[in-house]
Every structure is written in structure tokens, then in C-alpha cells.
Coordinates of C-alpha atoms in Angstrom, one line a residue:
X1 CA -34.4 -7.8 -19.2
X2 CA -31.7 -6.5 -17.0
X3 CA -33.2 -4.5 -13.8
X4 CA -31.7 -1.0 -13.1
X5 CA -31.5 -0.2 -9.7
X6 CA -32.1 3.3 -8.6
X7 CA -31.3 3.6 -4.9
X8 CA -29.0 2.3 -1.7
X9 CA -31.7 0.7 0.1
X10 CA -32.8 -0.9 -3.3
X11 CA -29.5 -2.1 -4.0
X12 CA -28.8 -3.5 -0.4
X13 CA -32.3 -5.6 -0.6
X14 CA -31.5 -6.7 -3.9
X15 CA -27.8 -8.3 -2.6
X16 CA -30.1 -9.4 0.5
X17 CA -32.6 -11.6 -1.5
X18 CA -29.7 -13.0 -4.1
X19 CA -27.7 -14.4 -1.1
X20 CA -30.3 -16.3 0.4
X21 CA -30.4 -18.0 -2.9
X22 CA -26.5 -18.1 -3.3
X23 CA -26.0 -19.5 0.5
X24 CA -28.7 -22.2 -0.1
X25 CA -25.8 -24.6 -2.9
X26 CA -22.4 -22.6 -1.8
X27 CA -21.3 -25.8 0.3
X28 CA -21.8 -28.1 -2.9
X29 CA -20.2 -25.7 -5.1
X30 CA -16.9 -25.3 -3.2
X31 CA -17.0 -29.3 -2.4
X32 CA -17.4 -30.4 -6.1
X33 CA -16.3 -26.9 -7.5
X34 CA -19.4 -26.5 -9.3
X35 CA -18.8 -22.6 -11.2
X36 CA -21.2 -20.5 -10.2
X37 CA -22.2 -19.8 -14.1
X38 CA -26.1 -19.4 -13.0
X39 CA -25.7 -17.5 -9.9
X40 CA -23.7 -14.9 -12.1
X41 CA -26.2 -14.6 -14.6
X42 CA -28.7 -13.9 -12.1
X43 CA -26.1 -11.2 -10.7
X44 CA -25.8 -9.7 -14.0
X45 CA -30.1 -9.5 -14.6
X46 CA -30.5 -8.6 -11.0
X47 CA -29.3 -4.8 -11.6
X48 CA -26.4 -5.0 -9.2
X49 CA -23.9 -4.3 -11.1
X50 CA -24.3 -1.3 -12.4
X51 CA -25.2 0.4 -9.0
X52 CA -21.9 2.2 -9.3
X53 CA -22.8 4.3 -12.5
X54 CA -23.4 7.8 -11.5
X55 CA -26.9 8.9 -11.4
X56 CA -26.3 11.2 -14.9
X57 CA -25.6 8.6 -16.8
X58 CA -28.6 6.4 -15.8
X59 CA -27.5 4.5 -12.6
X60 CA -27.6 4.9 -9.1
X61 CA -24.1 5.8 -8.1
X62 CA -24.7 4.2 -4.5
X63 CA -22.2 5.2 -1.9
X64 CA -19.0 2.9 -1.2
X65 CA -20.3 2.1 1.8
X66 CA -23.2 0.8 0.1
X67 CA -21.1 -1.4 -2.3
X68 CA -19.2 -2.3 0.7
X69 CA -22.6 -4.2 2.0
X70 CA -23.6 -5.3 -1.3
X71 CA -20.5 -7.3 -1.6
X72 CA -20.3 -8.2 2.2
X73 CA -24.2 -9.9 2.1
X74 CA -23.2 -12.1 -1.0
X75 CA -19.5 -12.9 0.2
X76 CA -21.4 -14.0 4.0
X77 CA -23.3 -16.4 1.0
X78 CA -20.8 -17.9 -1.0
X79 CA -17.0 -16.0 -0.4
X80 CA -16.4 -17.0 -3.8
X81 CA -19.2 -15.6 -5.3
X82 CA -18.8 -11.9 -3.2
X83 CA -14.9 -11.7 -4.5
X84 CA -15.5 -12.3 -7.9
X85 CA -17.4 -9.3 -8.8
X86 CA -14.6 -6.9 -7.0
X87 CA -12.8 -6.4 -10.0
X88 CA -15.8 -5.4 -12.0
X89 CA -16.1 -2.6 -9.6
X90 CA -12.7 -1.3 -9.7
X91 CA -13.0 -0.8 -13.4
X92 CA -16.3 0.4 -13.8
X93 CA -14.2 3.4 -11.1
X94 CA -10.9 3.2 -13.3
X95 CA -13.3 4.5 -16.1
X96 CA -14.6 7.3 -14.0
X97 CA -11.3 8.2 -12.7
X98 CA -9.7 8.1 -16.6
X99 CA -12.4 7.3 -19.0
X100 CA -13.1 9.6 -21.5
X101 CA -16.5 11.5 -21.8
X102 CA -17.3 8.7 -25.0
X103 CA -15.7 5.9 -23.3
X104 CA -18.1 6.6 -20.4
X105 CA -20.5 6.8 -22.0
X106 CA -20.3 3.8 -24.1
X107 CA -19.3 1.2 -20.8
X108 CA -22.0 2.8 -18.7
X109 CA -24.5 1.5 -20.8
X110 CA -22.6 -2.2 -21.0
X111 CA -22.8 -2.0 -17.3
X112 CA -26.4 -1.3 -17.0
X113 CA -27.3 -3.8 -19.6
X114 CA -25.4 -6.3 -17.4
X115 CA -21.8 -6.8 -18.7
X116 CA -19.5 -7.9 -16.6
X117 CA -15.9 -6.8 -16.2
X118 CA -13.4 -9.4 -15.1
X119 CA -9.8 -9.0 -14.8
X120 CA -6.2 -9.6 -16.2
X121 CA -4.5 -7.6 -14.6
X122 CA -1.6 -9.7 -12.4
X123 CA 1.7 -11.2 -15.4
X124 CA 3.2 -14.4 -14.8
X125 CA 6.4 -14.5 -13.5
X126 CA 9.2 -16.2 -15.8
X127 CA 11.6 -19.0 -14.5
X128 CA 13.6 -16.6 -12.4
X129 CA 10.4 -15.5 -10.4
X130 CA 10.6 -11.6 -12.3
X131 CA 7.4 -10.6 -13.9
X132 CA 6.6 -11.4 -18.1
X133 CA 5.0 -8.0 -18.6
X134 CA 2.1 -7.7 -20.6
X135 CA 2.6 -5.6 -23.8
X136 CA 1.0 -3.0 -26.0
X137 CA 2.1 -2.4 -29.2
X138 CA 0.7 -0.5 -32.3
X139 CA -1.4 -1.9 -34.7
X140 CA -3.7 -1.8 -37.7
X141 CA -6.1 1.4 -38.2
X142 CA -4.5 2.9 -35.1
X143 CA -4.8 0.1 -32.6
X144 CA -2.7 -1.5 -30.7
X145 CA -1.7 -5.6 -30.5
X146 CA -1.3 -7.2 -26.8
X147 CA 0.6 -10.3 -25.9
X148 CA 1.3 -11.8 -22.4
X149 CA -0.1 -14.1 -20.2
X150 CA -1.8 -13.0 -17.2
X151 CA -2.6 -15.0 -14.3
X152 CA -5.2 -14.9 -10.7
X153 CA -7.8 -13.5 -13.6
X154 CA -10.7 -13.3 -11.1
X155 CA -13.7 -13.3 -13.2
X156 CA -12.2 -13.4 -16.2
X157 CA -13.9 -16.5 -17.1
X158 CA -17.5 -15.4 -16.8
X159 CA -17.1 -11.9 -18.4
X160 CA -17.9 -10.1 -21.1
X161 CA -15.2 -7.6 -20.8
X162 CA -11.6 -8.3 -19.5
X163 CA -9.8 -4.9 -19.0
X164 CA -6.3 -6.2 -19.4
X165 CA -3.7 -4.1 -17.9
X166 CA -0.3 -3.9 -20.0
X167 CA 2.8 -1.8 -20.6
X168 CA 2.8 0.8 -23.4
X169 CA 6.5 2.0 -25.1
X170 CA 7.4 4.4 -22.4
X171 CA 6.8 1.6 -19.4
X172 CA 3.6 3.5 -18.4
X173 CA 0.3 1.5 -17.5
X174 CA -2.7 1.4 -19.9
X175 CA -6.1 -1.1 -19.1
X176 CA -7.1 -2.4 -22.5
X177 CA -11.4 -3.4 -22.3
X178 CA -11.2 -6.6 -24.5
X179 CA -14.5 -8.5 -25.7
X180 CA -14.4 -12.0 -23.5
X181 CA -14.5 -13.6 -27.1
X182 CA -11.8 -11.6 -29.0
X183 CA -9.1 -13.9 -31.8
X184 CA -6.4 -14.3 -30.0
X185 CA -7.5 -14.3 -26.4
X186 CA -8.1 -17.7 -24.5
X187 CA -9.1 -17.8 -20.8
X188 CA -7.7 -20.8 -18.8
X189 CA -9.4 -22.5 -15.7
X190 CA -6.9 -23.6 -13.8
X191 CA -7.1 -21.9 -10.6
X192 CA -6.5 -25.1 -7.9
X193 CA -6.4 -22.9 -4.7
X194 CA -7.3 -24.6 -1.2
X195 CA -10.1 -22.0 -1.1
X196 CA -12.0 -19.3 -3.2
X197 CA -12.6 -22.3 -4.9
X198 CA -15.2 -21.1 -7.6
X199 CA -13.7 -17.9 -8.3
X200 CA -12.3 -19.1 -11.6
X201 CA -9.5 -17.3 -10.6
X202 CA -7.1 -18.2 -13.5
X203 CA -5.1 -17.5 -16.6
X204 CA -5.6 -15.5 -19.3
X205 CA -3.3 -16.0 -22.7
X206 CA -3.6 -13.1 -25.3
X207 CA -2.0 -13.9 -28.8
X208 CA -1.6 -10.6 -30.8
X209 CA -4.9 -9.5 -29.2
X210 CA -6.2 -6.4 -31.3
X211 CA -7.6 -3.9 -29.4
X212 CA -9.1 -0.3 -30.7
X213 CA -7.4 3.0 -29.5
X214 CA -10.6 4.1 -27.8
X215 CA -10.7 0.8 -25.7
X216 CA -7.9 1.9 -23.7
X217 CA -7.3 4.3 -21.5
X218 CA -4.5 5.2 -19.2
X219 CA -4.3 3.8 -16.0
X220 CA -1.1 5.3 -15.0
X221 CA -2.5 8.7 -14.2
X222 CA -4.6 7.0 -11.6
X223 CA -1.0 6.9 -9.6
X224 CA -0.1 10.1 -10.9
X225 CA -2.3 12.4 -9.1
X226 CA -4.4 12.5 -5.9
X227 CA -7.2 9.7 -5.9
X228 CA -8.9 7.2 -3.9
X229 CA -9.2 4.6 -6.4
X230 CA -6.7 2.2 -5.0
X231 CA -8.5 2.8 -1.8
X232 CA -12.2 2.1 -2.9
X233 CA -10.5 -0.8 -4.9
X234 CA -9.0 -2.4 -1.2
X235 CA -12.1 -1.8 0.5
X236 CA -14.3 -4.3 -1.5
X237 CA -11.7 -7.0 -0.8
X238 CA -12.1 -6.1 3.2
X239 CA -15.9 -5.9 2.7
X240 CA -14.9 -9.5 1.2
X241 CA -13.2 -10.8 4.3
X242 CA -16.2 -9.4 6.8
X243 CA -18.9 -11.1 4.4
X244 CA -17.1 -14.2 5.0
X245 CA -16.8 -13.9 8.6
X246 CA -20.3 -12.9 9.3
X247 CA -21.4 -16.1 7.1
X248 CA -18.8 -18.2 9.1
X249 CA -20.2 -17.1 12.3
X250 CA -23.8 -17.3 10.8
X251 CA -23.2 -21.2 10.2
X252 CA -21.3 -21.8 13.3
X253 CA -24.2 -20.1 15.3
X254 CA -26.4 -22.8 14.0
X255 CA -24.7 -25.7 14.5
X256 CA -23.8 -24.8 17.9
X257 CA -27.5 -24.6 18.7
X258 CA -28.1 -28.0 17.7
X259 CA -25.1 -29.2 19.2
X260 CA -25.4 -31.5 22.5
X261 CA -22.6 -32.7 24.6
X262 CA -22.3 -35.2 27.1
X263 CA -25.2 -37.8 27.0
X264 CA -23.4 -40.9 28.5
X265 CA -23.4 -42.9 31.8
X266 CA -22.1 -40.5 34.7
X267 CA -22.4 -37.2 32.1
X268 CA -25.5 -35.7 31.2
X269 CA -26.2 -34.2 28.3
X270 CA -26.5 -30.3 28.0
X271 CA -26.7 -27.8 25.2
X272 CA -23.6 -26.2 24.3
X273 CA -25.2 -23.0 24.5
X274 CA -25.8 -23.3 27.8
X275 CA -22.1 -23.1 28.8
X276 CA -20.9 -19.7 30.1
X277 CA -17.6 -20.3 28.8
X278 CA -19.2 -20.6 24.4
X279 CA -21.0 -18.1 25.3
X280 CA -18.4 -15.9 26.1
X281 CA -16.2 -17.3 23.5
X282 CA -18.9 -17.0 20.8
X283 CA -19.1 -13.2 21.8
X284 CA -15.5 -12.1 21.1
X285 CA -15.2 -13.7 18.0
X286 CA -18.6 -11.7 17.4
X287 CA -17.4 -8.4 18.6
X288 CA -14.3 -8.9 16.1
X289 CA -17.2 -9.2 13.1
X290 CA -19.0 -6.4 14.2
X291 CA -16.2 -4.3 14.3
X292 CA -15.3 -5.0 11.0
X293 CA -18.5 -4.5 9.9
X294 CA -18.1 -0.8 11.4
X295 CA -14.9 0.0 10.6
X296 CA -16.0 -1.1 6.9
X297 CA -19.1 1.4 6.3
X298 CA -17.1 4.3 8.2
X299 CA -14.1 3.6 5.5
X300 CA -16.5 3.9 3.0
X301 CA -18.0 7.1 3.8
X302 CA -14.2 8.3 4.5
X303 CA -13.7 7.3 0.7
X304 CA -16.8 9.6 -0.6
X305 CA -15.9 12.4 1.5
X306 CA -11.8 12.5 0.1
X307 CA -13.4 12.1 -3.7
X308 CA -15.7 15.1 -3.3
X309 CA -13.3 17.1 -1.7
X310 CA -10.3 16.0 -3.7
X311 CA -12.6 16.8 -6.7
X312 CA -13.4 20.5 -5.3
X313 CA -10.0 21.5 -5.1
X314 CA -6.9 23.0 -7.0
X315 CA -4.9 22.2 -3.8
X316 CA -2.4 19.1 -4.2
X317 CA -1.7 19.4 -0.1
X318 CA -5.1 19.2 0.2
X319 CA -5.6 17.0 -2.3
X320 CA -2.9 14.9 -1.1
X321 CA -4.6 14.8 2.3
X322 CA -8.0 13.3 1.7
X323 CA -6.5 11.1 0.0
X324 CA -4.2 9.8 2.8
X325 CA -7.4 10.1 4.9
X326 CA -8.8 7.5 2.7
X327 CA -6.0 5.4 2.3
X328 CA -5.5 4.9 5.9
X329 CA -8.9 4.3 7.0
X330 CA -9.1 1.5 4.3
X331 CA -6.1 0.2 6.1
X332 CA -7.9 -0.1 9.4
X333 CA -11.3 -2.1 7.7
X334 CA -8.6 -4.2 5.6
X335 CA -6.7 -4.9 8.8
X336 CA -9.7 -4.9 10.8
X337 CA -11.2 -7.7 8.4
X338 CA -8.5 -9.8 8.0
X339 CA -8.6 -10.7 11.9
X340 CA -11.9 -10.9 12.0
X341 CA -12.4 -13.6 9.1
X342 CA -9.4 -15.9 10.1
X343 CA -9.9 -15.7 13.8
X344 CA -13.9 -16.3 13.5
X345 CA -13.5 -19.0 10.9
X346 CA -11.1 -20.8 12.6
X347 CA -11.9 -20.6 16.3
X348 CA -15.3 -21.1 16.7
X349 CA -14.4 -25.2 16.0
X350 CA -13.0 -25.2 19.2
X351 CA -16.7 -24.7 21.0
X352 CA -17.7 -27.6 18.8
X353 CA -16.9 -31.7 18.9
X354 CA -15.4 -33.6 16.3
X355 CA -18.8 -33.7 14.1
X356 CA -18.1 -30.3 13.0
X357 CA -15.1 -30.8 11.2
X358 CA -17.6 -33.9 9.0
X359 CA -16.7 -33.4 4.8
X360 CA -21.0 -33.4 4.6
X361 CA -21.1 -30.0 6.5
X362 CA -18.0 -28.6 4.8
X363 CA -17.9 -25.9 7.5
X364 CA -14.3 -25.6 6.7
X365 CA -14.5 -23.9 3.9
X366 CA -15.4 -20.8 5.0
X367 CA -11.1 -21.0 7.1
X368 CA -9.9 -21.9 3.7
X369 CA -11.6 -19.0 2.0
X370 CA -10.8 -16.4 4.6
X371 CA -7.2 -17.7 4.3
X372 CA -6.6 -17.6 0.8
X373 CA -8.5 -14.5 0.0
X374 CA -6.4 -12.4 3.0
X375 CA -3.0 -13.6 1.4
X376 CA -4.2 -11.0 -1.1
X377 CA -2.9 -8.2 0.5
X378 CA -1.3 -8.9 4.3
X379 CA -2.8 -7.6 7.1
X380 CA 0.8 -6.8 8.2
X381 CA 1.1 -4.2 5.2
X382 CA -1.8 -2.5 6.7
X383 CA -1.1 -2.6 10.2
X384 CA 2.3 -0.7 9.1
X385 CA 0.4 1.6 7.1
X386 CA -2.1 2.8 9.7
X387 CA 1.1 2.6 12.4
X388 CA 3.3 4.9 10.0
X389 CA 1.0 7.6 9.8
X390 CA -0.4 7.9 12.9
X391 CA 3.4 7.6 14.3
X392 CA 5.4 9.1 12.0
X393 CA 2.9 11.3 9.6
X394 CA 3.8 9.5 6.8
X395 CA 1.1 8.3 4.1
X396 CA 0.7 5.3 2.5
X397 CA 2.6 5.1 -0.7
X398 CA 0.7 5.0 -4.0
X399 CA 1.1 2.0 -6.1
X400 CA 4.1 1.4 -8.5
X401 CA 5.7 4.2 -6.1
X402 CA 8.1 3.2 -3.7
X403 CA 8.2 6.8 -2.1
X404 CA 6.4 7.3 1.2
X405 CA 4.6 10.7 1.2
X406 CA 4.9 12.5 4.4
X407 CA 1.6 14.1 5.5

């Protein structure tokens, strides 16, 4: 029986308890890239994710900076398990943001009964490195047929739902909710990145794929109109990157209070936590984590704010402006979390001897996560975003729009 949980602080203890047990295998999984099929079933029955349905249709509807810790405590556990529910999240909001009132209805309760969403959203790219877009076509009983190949499917392979984003007759986006075991769809493992390792993150082949008109709805208008749904979306992958800096720095803490150096003739042995010099070393690379932790929840309670207030008005300036609001203080966490886990992952080795790079403690893993999760979306990108508009008053630009919208 699938638990539904009702409240912030429920969710938060909830994410608390499942990463102790996620941390306790994560180094065994990314060494022998074991998939992490348990640990997401226990996800699924543990309640958490659903905590995004709104509270009239039977869930909590937490706030984002809420989700933002859920996903930070269980990426701090395993990096690959905290990344791979993100896109579930940013479809379960695609639906509120363009979901009909039955097509609410119907996924809300899919997501309370513990269905997850994964994600084929990214084409492959043909021999000349241009895109092989996805396509929707019209089919029996007024559906419509998909083919195209679709690849970084993050959670894809352990779903039970893979929106699949594709290209209707007048080059507009449309999400298409397809059944994980639907004729014509096949889901590839062969994600061989240097680190996410477990994600899964692969390719998804769809063969004439039928899919009924009322499991699609249309994602273009999302980019069409005021919104902060690309902004809640970018915020779970910075809650991502600070979950996997505080577990790095969690692990690196540890060993360094085992960790003696010195010990022969002429040297004597001393605690490396003794040395003034860690110490201070130890605290910057802290101070960069806790920063990302605050610049994370204070994004996410910008993002609430500009969707109530973007809801409550008939003003696009005004619309226009919570939204940039939102946009550019997701830039700041995203920018702010990128540092954070690639300097903390990667530094703290240096106040450590050779023992801690050893394959048994696999301590690099958390580097190779933090590196191939923030090649996602470059930090650069959002330094220039956050430097454009507090510069030059101009907004980020909204997906698929290559306009920049002055503020």
C-alpha cells in the first residue's frame, strides 16, 4: 500500500529516513552499476512522489522549497538516485501548468498510487550532429502514432509512464504520457557515462507508438505565456548538485577524522584535524555548501511566490515579471550549486593522502557525479543570466525562444 503524505515536515522525514538506507549500498551501486530497481520501489511506496499533487486533489502540494530538500537529502545519499526522480516532478507540474481538468484528475491519482514518470524528452542527433525530431502523427479512433528515438531518458527505465515529448504538424511541442509497456516502445540501457552511473539514463525507441488524444497535452503553451515551470524544473537539478555536495563533504568529513599523518622516525603522527590549515580549508569548501543550500530554499520560495502572483493577475508586465523574478533566482541556486559540488568534491582530496583516492572507498564518485550531472546545463549559462539582468535589465529567455525579454 502506497503511503500518502500530507505535510512538508512529513515529506522531509520521509526523504530523511529513505537516504540513510539509500547511502548505506550507493558506493557498490555506482562501482558494479547495480540499478537501483529496489531503492525505487521503495521510493514509489514511500509516498514521496506524489508530494507535489495539490492538496484538492488528495496530496500535499508541498512547497518547492520543500521538493528542493527532498531531492537534496536523497541525492547527498546516492546522486544517482536524487536525479532520477527530477523528471517525474517536472511532469507531474507540466500537467498542472497544461493538463486538463480530466487529465488531472486521472494522473494525480497514478501519482499517489505510486507511478512513476520518466522521461523521453531529449532526440538523437543524426550523422550531421542536427536533431531526429520526434513525431506525432494522427491515428486510429482519433489518436495519434509517435516515432523517433529519444536519448539521456532519465528514468525512463524504471517507469510506469514516459511522457515523450514530440513535434505535432505545425512544429509545436506536445508531451505524449505513454504506458512503460506500450507495442512499439522499447527502452534501451545503455547510458555508459563516467558518473550518474545508475541513473539508467538512456534510449528510448518508439515504433508507431499509439497514443490516445487525451494522453497528450500541449507543452508549447508552457513557453507561450508567463510561467515558472522551466524554473521549478532547473531548481531540482541545483537541489541535485547541493545534495551531492553535502554527501561529498559528509564522507570526506569522516575519513578525514580517521585520517593520521606522519607516524615515522623523526615525524610524529597527528590527526589531520588538528591542522589549522584543513581546518580552514575544510571550512570554505563548507561555506560554498551552505550557501547553496540557502540560495536553494530562498529560489524555491521565489518560485511559489511568482506562481501565486502570476496566477492572480490579468497583467502580462506583471506577469512577465515574477516570472523573471523566478527565473533569475533559479540562476543564482543553479550557479551557486554547480560550484559548490565540483569544487567540494574535488578539493577536499587535497587534505587527504593517497589512501583516499583507494577503488574500496570509491570516494570519487561523488567528482564524477557532480561533473557529469553539471554538464547538464553550464554554470556559465547562468552566471550570464543572473549578470544580464541585473546589468542590463534583460530576462532570461524562455525555452525554444531565442528572444531576450527586457524587464
Amino acid at each position: 500500500m502506497v503511503h500518502v503524505i500530507k505535510t512538508d515536515d512529513e515529506a522531509v522525514e520521509v526523504a530523511r529516513a529513505l537516504a540513510r538506507r539509500f547511502a548505506e549500498g550507493a558506493a557498490r551501486r555506482d562501482a558494479e552499476r547495480i540499478l537501483p530497481v529496489a531503492e525505487l520501489e521503495a521510493l514509489s511506496e514511500s509516498g514521496l512522489l506524489g508530494i507535489t499533487v495539490p492538496a484538492d486533489h488528495g496530496g500535499a502540494g508541498v512547497r518547492t522549497a520543500t521538493l528542493g530538500a527532498v531531492i537534496r537529502e536523497l541525492a547527498a545519499a546516492d546522486g544517482s538516485i536524487g536525479q532520477i526522480p527530477q523528471n517525474h516532478f517536472w511532469y507531474v507540474d507540466a500537467l498542472r501548468e497544461n493538463g486538463t481538468p480530466d487529465q488531472l484528475a486521472f494522473f494525480y491519482r497514478e501519482v499517489l498510487a505510486g507511478r512513476q514518470f520518466g522521461n523521453a524528452a531529449v532526440d538523437g542527433r543524426a550523422p550531421d550532429g542536427s536533431r531526429e525530431h520526434a513525431r506525432l502523427r494522427p491515428g486510429r479512433d482519433g489518436g495519434f502514432l509517435i516515432s523517433g528515438r529519444k536519448i539521456y531518458s532519465t528514468g525512463a527505465l524504471f517507469a510506469h509512464w514516459i511522457p515523450v515529448i514530440a513535434l505535432d504538424d505545425e512544429e509545436r511541442h506536445r508531451t505524449a504520457f505513454v504506458p512503460r509497456d506500450a507495442p512499439g516502445l522499447t527502452v534501451v540501457d545503455d547510458w555508459d557515462g563516467m558518473g550518474q552511473r545508475t541513473t539508467a539514463s538512456g534510449t528510448v525507441l518508439l515504433d508507431e507508438v499509439h497514443v490516445p488524444a487525451d494522453r497528450i497535452i500541449a507543452g508549447h503553451r508552457g513557453n507561450e505565456r508567463p510561467s515558472t515551470f522551466r524554473s521549478f524544473g532547473l531548481l531540482i537539478h541545483a537541489a541535485i548538485d547541493t545534495g551531492i555536495a553535502e554527501g561529498a563533504l559528509a564522507d570526506a568529513a569522516a575519513f578525514l577524522r580517521g585520517y593520521v599523518k606522519g607516524g615515522w622516525p623523526g615525524n610524529e603522527a597527528a590527526r589531520v584535524v588538528d591542522d589549522p590549515v584543513v581546518v580552514q580549508r575544510f571550512g570554505e569548501l563548507a561555506v560554498l555548501t551552505r550557501a547553496a543550500r540557502a540560495l536553494l530554499e530562498s529560489a524555491g520560495n521565489v518560485v511559489d511566490e511568482a506562481r501565486a502572483a502570476i496566477a492572480g493577475t490579468d497583467d502580462p508586465e506583471e506577469a512577465a515579471r515574477w516570472e523573471t523574478a523566478a527565473a533569475v533566482a533559479m540562476a543564482a541556486a543553479r550557479a551557486q550549486a554547480d560550484t559548490a559540488a565540483n569544487r567540494v568534491t574535488s578539493e577536499w582530496f587535497e587534505l587527504a593522502g593517497a589512501s583516499a583516492s583507494l577503488r574500496s572507498h570509491n570516494l570519487d564518485r561523488h567528482w564524477r557525479n557532480a561533473r557529469t550531472h553539471t554538464m547538464h546545463d553550464p554554470r556559465r549559462t547562468k552566471v550570464h543570466d543572473v549578470g544580464n539582468f541585473h546589468l542590463n535589465g534583460i530576462a532570461p529567455a524562455r525555452p525554444f525562444d531565442s528572444r531576450s525579454r527586457e524587464s
